[in-house]
PDB file of C-alpha atoms in Angstrom:
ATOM      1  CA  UNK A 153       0.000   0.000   0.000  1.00  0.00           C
ATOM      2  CA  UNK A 154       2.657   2.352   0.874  1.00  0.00           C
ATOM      3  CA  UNK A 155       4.314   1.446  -2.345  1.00  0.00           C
ATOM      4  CA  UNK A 156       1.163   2.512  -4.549  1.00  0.00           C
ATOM      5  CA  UNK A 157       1.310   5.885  -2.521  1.00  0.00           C
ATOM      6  CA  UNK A 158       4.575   6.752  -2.828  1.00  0.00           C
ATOM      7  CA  UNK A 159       4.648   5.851  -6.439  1.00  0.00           C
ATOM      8  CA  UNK A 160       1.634   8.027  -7.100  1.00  0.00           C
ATOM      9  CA  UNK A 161       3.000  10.619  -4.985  1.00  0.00           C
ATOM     10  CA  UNK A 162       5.961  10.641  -7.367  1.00  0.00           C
ATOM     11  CA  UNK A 163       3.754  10.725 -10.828  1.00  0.00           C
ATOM     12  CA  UNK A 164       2.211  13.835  -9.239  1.00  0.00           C
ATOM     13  CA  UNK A 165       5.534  15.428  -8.075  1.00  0.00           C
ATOM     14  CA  UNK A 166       7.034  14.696 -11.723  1.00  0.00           C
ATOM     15  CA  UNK A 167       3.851  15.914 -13.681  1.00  0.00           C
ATOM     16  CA  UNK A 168       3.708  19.204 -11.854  1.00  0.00           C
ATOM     17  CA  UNK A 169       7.792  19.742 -12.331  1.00  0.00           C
ATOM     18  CA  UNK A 170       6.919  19.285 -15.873  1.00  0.00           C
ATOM     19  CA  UNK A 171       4.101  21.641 -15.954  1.00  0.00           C
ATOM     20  CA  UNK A 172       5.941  24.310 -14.283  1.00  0.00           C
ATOM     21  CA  UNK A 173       8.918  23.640 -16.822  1.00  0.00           C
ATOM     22  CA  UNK A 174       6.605  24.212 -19.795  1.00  0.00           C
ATOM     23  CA  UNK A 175       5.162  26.816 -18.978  1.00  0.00           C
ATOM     24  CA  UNK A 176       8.596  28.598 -18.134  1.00  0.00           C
ATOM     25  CA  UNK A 177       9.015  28.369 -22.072  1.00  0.00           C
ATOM     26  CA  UNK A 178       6.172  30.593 -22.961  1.00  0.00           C
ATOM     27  CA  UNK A 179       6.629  33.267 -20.450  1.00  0.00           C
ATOM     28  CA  UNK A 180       7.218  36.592 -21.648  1.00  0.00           C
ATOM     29  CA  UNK A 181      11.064  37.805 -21.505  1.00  0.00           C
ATOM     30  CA  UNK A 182      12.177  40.993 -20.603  1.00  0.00           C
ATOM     31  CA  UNK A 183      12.776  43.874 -23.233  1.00  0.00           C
ATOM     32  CA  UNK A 184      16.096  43.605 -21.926  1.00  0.00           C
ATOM     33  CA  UNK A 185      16.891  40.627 -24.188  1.00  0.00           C
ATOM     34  CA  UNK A 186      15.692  41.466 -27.611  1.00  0.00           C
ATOM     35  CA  UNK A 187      17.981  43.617 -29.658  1.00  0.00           C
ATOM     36  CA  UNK A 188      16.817  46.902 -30.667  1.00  0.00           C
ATOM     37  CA  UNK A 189      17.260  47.411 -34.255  1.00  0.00           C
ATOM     38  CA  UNK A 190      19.613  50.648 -34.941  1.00  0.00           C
ATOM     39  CA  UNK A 191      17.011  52.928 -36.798  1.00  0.00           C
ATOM     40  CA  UNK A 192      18.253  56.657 -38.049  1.00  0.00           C
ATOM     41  CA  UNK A 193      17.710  58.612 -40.867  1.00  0.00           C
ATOM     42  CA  UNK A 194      20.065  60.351 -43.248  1.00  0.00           C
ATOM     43  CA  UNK A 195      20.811  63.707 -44.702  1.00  0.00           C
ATOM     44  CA  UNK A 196      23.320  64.340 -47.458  1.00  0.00           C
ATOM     45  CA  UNK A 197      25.228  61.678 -45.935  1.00  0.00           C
ATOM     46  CA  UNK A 198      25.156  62.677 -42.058  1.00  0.00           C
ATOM     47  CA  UNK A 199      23.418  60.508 -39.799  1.00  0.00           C
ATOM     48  CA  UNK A 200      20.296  61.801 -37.695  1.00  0.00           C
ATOM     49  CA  UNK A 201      18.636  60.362 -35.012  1.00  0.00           C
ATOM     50  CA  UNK A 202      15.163  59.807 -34.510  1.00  0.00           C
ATOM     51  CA  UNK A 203      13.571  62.822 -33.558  1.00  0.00           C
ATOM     52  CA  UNK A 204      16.151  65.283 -34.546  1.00  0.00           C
ATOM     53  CA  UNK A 205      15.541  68.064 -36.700  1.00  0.00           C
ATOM     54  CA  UNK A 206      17.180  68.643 -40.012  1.00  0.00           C
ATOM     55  CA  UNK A 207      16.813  71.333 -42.888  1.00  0.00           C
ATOM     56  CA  UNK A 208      15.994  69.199 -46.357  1.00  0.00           C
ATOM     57  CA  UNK A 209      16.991  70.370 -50.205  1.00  0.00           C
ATOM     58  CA  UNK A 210      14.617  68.948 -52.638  1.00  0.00           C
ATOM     59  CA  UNK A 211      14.108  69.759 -55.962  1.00  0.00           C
ATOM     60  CA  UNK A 212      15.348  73.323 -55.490  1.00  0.00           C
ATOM     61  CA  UNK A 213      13.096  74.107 -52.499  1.00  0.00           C
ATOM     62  CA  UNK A 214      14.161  73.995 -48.543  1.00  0.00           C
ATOM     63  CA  UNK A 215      11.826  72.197 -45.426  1.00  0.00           C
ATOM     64  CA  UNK A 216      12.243  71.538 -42.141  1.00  0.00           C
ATOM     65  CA  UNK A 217      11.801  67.948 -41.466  1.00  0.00           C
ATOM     66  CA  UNK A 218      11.682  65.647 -38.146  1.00  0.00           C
ATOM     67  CA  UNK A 219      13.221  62.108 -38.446  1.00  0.00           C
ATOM     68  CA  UNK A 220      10.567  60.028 -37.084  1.00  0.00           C
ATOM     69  CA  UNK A 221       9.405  56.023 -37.240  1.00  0.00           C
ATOM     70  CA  UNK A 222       6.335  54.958 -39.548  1.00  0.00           C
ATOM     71  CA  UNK A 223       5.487  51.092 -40.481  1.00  0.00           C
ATOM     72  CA  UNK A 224       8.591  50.567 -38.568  1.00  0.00           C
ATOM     73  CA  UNK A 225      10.659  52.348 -41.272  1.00  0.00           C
ATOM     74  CA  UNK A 226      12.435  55.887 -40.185  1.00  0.00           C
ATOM     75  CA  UNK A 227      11.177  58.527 -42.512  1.00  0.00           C
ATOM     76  CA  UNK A 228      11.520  62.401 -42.939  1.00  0.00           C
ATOM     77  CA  UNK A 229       8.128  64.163 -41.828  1.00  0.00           C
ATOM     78  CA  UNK A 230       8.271  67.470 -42.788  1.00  0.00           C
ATOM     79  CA  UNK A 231       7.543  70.364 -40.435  1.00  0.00           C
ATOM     80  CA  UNK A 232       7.481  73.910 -42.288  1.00  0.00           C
ATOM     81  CA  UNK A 233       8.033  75.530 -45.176  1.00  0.00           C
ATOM     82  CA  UNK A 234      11.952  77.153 -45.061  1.00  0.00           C
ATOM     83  CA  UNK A 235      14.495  76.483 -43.066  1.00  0.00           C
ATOM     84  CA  UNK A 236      15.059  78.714 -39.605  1.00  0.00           C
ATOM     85  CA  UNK A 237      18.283  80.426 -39.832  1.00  0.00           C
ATOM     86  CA  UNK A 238      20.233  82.786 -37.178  1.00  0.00           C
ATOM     87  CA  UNK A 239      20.296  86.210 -38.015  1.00  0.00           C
ATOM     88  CA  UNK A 240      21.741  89.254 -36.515  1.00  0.00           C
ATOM     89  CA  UNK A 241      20.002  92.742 -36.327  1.00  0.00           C
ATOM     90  CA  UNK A 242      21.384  95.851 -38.134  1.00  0.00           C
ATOM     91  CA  UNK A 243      22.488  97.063 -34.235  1.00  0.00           C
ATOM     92  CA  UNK A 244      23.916  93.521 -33.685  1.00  0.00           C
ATOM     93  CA  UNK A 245      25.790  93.998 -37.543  1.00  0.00           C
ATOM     94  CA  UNK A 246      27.202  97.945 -36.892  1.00  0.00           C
ATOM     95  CA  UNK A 247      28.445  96.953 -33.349  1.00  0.00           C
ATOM     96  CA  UNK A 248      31.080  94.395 -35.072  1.00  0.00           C
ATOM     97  CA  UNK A 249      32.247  95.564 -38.030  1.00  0.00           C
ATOM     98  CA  UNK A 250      34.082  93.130 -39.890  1.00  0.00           C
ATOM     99  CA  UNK A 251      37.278  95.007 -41.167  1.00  0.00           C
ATOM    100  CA  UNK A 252      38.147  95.947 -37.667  1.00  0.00           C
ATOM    101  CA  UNK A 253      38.945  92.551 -36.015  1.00  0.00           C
ATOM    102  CA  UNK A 254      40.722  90.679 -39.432  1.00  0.00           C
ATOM    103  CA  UNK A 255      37.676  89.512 -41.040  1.00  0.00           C
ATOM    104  CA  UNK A 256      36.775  90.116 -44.854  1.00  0.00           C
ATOM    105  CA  UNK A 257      37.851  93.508 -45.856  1.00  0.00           C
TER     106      UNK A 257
END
């Protein structure tokens, strides 16, 4: 009798080891472990990152554009018209005169 017991204690012991191991197997893994694929966008050779700004050239005319993910494929999405640029007031310009400190004469 104790025999019988012990055995079927065992079947149960082993069948609920196994359970546990299969499902171990389909348990989600952490992010951690899958490689994330190296997505960028380029611009006239120079590599951007996603969601850095750069000013496009197409066909003559000039955009601001945002390097961004669709479909799982970086792509340019464009922003405005123009490009911003820097410019310094006539004040700014008179202040610094370029002939006085070496510059173009």
């Amino acid at each position: 009798m104790h025999r019988y017991l012990l055995f079927t204690l065992s079947l149960l012991l082993l069948w609920v080891w196994n359970a546990q191991a299969q499902e171990a197997k389909f348990r989600k893994r952490p992010r951690s472990l899958f490689k994330q694929p190296d997505c960028y966008c380029t611009n006239r050779g120079l590599r951007v990152e996603l969601g850095d700004f750069s000013c496009l050239y197409v066909d003559g005319t000039a955009y601001l554009a945002q390097c961004q993910m669709a479909l799982n494929n970086p792509m340019w999405r464009k922003i405005q018209d123009g490009c911003p640029t820097t410019q310094l007031d006539s004040k700014q310009q008179a202040d610094y005169p370029l002939k006085d400190v070496g510059g173009i004469e």
